Coordinates of C-alpha atoms and ligand atoms in Angstrom, one line a residue:
X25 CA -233.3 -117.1 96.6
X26 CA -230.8 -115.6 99.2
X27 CA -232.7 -118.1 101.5
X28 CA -231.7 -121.4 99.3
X29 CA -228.0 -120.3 99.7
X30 CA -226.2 -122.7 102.3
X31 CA -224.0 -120.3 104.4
X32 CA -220.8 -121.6 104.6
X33 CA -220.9 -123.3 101.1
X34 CA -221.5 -119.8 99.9
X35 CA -218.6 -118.4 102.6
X36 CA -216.1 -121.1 100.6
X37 CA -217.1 -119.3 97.0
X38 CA -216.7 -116.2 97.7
X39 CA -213.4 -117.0 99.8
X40 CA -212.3 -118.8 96.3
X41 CA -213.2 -116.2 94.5
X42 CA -211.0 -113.2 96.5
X43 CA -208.1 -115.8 96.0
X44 CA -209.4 -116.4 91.9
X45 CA -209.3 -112.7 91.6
X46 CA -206.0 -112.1 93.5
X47 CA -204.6 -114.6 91.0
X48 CA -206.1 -113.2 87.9
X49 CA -204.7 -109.8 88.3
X50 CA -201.1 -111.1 89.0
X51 CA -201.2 -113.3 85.7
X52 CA -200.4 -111.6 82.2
X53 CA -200.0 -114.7 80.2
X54 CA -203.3 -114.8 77.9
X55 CA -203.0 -118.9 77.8
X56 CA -202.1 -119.1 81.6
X57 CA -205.4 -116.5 82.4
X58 CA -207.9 -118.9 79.9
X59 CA -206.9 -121.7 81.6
X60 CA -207.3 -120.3 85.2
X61 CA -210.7 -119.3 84.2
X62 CA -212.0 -122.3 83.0
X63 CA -210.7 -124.1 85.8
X64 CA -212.3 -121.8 87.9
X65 CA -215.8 -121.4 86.4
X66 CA -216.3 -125.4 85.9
X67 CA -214.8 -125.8 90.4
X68 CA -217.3 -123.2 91.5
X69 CA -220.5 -123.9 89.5
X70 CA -219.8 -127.5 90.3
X71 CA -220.4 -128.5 86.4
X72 CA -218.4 -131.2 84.4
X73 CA -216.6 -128.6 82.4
X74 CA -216.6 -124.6 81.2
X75 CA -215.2 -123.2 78.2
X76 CA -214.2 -119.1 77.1
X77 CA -215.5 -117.8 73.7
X78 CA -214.3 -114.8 72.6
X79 CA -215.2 -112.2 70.3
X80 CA -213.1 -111.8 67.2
X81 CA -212.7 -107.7 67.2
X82 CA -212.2 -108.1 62.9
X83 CA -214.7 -110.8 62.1
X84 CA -217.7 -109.9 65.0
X85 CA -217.7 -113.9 65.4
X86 CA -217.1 -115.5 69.0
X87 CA -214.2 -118.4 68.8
X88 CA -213.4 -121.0 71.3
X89 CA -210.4 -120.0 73.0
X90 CA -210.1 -122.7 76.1
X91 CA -212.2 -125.5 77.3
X92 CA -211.4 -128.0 79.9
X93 CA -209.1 -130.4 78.7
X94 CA -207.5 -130.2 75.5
X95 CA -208.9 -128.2 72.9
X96 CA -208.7 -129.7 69.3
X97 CA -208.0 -127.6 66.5
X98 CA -211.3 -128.4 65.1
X99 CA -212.9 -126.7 68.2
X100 CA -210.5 -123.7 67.9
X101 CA -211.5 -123.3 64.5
X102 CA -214.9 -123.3 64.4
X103 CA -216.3 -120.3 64.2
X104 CA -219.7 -119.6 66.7
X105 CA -221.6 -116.7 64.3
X106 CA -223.5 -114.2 67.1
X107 CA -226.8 -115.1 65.3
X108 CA -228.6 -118.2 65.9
X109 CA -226.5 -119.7 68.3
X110 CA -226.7 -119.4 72.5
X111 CA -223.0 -117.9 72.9
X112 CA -224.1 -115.6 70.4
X113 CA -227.4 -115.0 72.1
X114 CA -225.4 -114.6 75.7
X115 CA -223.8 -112.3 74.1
X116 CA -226.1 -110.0 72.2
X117 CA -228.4 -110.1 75.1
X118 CA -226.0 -108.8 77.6
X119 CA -227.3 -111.5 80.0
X120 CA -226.8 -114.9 81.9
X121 CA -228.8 -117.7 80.4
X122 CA -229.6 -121.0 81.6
X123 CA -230.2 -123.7 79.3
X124 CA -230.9 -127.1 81.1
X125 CA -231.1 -129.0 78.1
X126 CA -229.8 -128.3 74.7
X127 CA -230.6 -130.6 72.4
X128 CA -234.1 -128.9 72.5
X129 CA -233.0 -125.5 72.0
X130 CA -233.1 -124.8 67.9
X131 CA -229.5 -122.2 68.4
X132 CA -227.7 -125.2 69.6
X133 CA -225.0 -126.7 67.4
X134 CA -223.8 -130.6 67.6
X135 CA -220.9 -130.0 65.5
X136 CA -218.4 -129.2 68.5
X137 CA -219.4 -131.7 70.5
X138 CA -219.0 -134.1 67.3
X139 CA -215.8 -133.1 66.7
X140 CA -214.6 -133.7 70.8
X141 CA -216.8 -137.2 71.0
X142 CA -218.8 -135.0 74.1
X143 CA -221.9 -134.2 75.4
X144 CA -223.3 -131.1 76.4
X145 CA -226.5 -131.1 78.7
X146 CA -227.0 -128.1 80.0
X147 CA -225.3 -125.0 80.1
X148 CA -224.8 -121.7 82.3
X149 CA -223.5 -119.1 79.8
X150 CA -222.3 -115.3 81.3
X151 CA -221.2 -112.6 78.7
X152 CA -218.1 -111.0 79.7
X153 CA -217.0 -107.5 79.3
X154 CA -214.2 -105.1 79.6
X155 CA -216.0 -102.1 80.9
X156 CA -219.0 -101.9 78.9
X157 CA -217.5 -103.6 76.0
X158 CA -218.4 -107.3 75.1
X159 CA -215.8 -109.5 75.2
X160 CA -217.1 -112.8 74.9
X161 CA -218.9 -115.8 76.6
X162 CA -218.1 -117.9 79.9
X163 CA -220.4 -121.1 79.4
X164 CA -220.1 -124.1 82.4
X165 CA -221.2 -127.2 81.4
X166 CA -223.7 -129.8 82.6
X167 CA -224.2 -129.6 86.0
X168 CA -223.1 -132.0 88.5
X169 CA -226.2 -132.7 90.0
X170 CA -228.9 -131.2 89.5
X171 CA -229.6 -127.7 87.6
X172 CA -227.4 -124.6 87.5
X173 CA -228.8 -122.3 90.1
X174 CA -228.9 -118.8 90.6
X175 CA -226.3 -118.6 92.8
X176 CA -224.2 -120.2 89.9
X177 CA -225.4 -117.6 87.6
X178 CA -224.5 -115.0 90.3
X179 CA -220.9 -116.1 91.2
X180 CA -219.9 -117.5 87.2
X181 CA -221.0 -113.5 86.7
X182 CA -218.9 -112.1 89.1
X183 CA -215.5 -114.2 87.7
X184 CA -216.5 -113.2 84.1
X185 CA -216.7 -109.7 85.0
X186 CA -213.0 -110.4 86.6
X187 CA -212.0 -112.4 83.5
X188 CA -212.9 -109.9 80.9
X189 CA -211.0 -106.8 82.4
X190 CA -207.8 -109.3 83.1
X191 CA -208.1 -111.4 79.7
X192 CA -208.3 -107.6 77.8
X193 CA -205.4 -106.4 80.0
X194 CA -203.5 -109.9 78.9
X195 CA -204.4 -109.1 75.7
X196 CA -203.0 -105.3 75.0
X197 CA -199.9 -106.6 77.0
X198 CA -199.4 -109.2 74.2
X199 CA -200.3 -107.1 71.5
X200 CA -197.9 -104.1 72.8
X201 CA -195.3 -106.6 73.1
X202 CA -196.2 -107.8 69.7
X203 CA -195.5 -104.2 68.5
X204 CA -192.1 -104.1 71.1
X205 CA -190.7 -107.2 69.2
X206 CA -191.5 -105.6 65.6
X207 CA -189.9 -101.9 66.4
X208 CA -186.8 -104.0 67.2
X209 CA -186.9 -105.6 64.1
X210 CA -187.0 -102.5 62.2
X211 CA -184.4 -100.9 64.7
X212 CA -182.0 -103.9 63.9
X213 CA -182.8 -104.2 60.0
X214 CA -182.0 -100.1 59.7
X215 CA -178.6 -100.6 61.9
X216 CA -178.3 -103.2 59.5
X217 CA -178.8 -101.3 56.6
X218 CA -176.9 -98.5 57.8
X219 CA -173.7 -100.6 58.3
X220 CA -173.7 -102.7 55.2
X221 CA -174.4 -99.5 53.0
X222 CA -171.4 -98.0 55.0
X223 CA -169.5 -100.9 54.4
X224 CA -169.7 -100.9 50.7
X225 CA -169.5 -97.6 50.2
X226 CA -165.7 -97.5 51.8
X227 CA -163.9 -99.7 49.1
X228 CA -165.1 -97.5 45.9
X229 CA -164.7 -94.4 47.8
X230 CA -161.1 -95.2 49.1
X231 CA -160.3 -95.8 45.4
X232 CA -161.6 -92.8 44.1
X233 CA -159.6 -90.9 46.8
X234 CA -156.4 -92.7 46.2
X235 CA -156.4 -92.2 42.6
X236 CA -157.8 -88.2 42.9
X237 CA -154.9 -87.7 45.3
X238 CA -152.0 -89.2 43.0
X239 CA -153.9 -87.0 39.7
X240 CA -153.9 -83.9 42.4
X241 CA -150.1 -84.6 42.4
X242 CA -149.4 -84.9 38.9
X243 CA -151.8 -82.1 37.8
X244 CA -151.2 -79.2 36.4
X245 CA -151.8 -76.1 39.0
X246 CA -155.4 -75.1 37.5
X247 CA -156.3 -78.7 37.6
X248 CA -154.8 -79.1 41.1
X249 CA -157.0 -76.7 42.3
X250 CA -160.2 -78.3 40.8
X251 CA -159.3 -81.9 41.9
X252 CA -159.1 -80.0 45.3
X253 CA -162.5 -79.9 45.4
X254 CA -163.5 -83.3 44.5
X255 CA -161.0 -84.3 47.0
X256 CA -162.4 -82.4 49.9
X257 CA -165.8 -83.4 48.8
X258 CA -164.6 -87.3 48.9
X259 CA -163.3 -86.5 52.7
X260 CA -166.3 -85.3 53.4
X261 CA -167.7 -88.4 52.3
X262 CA -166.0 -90.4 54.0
X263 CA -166.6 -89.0 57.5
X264 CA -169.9 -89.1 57.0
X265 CA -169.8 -93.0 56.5
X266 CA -167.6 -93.2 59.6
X267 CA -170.5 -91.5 61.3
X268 CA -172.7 -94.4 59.9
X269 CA -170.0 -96.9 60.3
X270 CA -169.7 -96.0 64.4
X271 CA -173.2 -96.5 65.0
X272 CA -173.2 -100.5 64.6
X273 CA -169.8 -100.0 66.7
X274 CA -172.5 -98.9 69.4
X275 CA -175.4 -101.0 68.3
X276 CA -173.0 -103.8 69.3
X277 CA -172.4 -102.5 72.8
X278 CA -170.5 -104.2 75.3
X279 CA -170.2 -107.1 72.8
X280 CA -166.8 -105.3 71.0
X281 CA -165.7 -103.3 74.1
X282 CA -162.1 -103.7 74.5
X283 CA -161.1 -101.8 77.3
X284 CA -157.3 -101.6 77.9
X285 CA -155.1 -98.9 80.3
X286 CA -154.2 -95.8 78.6
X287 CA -153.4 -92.4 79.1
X288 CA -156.2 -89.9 78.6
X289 CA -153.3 -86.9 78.6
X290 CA -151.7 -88.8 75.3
X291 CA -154.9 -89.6 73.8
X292 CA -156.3 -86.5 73.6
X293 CA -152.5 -84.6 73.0
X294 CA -152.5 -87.0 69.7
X295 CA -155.5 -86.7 68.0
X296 CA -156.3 -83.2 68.4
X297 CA -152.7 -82.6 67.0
X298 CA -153.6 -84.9 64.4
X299 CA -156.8 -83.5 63.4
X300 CA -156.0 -79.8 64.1
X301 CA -155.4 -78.9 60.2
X302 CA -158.9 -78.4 59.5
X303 CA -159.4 -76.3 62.3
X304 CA -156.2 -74.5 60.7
X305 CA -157.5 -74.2 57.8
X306 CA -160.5 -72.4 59.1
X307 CA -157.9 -69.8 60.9
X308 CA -159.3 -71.2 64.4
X309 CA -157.3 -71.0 67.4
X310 CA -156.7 -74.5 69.4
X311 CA -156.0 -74.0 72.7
X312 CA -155.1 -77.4 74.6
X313 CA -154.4 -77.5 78.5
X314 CA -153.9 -80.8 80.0
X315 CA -152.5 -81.7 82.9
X316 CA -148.7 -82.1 83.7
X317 CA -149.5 -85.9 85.2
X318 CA -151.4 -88.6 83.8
X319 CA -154.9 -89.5 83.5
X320 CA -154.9 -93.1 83.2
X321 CA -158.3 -94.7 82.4
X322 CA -159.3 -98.1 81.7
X323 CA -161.5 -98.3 78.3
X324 CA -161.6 -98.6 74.9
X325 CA -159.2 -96.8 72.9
X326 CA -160.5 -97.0 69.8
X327 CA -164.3 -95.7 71.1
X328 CA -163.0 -93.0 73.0
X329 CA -161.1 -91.8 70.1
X330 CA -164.6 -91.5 68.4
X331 CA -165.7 -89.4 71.5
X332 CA -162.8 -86.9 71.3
X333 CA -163.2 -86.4 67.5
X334 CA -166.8 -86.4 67.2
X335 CA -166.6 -83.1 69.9
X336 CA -163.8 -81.7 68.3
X337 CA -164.7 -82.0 64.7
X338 CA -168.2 -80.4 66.2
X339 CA -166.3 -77.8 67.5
X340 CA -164.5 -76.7 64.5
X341 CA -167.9 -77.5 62.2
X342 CA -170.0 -75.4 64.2
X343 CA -167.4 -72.4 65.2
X344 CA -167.0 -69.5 62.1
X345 CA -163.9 -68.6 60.6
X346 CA -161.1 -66.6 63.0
X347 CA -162.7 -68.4 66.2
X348 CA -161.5 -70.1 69.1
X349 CA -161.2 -74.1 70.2
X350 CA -160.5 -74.5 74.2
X351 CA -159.7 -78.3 75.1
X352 CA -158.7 -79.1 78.6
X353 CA -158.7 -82.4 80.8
X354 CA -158.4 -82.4 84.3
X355 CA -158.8 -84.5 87.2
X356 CA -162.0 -84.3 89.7
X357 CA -162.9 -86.0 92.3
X358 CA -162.0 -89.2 91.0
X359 CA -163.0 -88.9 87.7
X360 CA -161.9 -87.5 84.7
X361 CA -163.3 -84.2 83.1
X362 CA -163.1 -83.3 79.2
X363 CA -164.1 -80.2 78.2
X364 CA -164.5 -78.9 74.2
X365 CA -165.4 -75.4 74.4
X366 CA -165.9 -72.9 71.2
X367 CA -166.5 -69.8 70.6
X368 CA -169.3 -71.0 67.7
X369 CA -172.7 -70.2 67.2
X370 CA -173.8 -72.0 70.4
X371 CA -176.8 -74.2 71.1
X372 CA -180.4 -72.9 72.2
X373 CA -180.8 -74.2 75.9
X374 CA -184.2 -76.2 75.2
X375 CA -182.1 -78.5 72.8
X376 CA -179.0 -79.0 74.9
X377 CA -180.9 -82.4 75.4
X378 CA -182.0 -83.2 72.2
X379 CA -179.0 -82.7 70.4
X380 CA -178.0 -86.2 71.9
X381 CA -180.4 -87.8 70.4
X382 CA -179.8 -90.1 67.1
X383 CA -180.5 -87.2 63.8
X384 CA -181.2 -84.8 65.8
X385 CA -180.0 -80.8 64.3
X386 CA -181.0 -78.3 65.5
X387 CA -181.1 -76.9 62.8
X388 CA -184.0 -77.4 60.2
X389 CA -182.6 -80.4 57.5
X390 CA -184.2 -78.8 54.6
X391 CA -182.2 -75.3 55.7
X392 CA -178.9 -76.7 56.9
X393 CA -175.8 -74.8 56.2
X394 CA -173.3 -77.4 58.4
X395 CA -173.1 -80.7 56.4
X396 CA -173.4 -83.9 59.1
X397 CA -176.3 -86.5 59.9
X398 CA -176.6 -85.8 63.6
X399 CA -175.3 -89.0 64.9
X400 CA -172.1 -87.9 66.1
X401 CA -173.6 -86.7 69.8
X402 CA -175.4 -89.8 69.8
X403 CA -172.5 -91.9 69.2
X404 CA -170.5 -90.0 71.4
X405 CA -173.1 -90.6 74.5
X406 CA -174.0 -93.8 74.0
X407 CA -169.9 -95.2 74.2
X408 CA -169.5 -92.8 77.2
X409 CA -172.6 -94.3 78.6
X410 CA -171.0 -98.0 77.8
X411 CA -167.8 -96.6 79.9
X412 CA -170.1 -95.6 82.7
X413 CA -169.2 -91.8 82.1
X414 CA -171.2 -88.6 81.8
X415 CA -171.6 -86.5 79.0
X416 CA -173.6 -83.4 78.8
X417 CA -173.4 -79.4 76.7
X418 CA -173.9 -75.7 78.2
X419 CA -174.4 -73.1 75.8
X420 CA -175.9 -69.8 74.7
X421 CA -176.8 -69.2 71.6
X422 CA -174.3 -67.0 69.7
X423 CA -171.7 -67.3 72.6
X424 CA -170.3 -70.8 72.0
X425 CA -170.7 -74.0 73.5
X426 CA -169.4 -76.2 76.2
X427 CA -169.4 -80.1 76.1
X428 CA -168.3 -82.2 78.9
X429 CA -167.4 -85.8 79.0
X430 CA -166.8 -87.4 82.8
X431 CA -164.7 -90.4 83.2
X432 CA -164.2 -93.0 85.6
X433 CA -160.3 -92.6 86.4
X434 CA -158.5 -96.5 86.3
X435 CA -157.0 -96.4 90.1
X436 CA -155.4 -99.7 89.4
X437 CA -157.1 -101.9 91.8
X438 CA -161.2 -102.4 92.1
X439 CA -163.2 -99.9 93.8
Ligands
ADP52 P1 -174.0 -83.5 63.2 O1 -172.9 -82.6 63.7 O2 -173.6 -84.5 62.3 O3 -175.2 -82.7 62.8 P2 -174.2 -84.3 66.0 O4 -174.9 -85.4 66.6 O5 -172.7 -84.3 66.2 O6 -174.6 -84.3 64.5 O7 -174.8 -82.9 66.6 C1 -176.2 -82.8 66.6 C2 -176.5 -81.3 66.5 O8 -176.1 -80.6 67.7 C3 -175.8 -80.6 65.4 O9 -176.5 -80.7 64.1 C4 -175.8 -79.1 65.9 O10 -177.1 -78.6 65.6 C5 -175.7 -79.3 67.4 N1 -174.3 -79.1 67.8 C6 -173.4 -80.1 68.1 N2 -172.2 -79.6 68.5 C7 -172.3 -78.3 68.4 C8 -171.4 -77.2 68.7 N3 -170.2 -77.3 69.1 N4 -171.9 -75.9 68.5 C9 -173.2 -75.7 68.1 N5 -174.1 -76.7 67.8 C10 -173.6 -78.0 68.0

């Protein structure tokens, strides 16, 4: 055989074939790949045209995937069953078969070519594999001139073997991005979810603290002391759904950043004085040092408010009764540095990653004593992150805990 192989026609094959494969590996697209293939298989066996079959994974039938020219959805959907027909044979077989003429072959089936107005001769047909898995069936189609040779059967087997590896690689690549898309989908329709329940829930809940805070005031003394309760629980409440409300703030990302130039030194000054009561009424002491100058930063106000309080309100949450809060902002190296440190029941260090993660506690849900849905951290990363800060924890556990936010200072002119 090796003898009845013309030399150079032989050297131009297998040169077209280094460049085939070369250009099968590079492409990912499953429709681009089928069509290359065909293209291929039909130039280098010299026949009038080549189609793919592959095997349905569900169904164990083979289906026409591409054939020179257009395919017709008739063709597409017609299924080629494995028994009694020569794809199917190629295929069970595990080997190349050459049929020069079909119409005398008892497996072959008209109704394709019916369906295109085409006539099939004789056909070449290769199984393909991805590793020692059948994938389908390469088939060229009426030779030239001639009858398919073994040197056609040789080289169409070499660019199956290609094909199959690169059409199963194209096709986990679609299927993973298949599965990309729909995680999205669910990541957008529980943001989603999130914020609309959060948004309802605000209207009702802002009535029932409005009118438990005017009964509170008209109440008598024992009553006060029970609508307390229900008042602290509605607080509660309602910080949770902030929690829930911020994260759509994030989900939105850049989209609603409104960055403006502001003072870091008031920022902080203001909202720890006004959220200091609860820390008050847990007998904690609040230590604030800030600097004497200020620390002006260009970012969103209203999301780095969310930053500060999310730490703080940590602080106090996770810090016993009788501790101590130390919040100081300084300026380093061109940057900004925040620091919330308590004297609280600290973090172990394998988690001082995790706890940034979305509902992630570290402490078991089912035996939590500190109410919260672990999204603050997340929250508070993810803006920093959108300000092109840093923000990261040191602790031990039972010695308190240190979190640090770094900020890009606003020098007033671009760096
Ligand atoms: P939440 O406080 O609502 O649970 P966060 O995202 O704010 O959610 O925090 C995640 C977890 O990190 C908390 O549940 C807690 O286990 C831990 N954590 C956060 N801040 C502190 C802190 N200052 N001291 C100890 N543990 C903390």
């Amino acid at each position: 055989m090796i003898n009845s192989i013309v030399p150079n026609v032989d050297a131009v094959r297998l040169a077209r074939m280094v460049e085939v494969s070369r250009e099968l590996s590079s492409t990912n697209d499953l429709d681009t790949l089928l069509k290359l293939i065909i293209s291929e298989a039909a130039a280098l066996t010299n026949a009038e045209s080549a189609s793919i079959l592959l095997l349905d994974r569900h169904t164990r039938e083979l289906r026409f995937k591409a054939t020179s020219g257009e395919m017709s959805p008739e063709m597409a959907d017609t299924p080629v069953p494995l028994n009694n027909s020569i794809a199917g044979a190629v295929l069970q077989s595990n080997e190349p078969m050459i049929i020069h003429d079909v119409s005398r072959d008892p497996r072959w089936n008209s109704q394709v070519d019916q369906a295109i107005n085409f006539r099939t001769g004789s056909i070449l047909g290769v199984p393909m594999h991805d590793d020692a898995r059948p994938v389908g069936v390469l088939e060229s189609i009426n030779k030239q001139s001639g009858a398919f040779t073994d040197e056609d059967v040789n080289i169409l087997g070499i660019l199956a073997d290609l094909a199959g590896v690169a059409v199963e690689r194209a096709r986990l690549i679609e299927e993973l991005r298949r599965a990309n898309q729909q995680l999205a989908e669910l990541d957008r329709l529980k943001s989603d979810f999130i914020a609309l329940a959060s948004h309802e829930l605000r209207t009702p809940l802002s009535i029932i603290l409005g009118y438990v805070s005017f009964l509170r005031d008209e109440a008598s003394p024992e009553m006060a002391k029970q609508l307390d309760s229900v008042l602290r629980a509605a607080v509660r409440l309602r910080s949770l759904m902030q929690d829930m409300f911020n994260l759509k703030y994030v989900d939105a990302g850049e989209a609603t950043l409104n960055a403006a130039d502001f003072d870091m030194v008031d920022l902080v000054r203001d909202l720890i004085a006004q959220r200091d009561e609860t820390a008050f009424a847990k007998q904690q002491t609040v230590n604030l040092q800030l600097p004497a100058e200020p620390l002006p930063v260009l970012a969103d106000r209203g999301m780095i408010e969310v930053v500060v309080s999310n730490l703080f309100n940590n602080a106090i949450k996770f810090t016993p009764e009788g501790g101590r809060i130390d919040v100081t902002l300084e300026r380093r190296d061109g940057e900004l540095w925040l620091c919330v440190s308590d004297s609280g029941i600290g973090i172990p260090e394998d988690q001082l990653e995790r706890i940034f993660n979305r509902f992630y506690q570290v402490e078991p849900h089912l035996r939590r004593h500190h109410e919260g849905m672990g999204l603050g951290l997340a929250i508070a990363k993810e803006l920093v992150e959108l300000h092109q800060g840093r923000i990261w924890a040191k602790s031990r556990v039972g010695e308190g805990s240190h979190f640090f936010v770094a900020l890009p200072l606003h020098t007033g002119h671009a760096s």
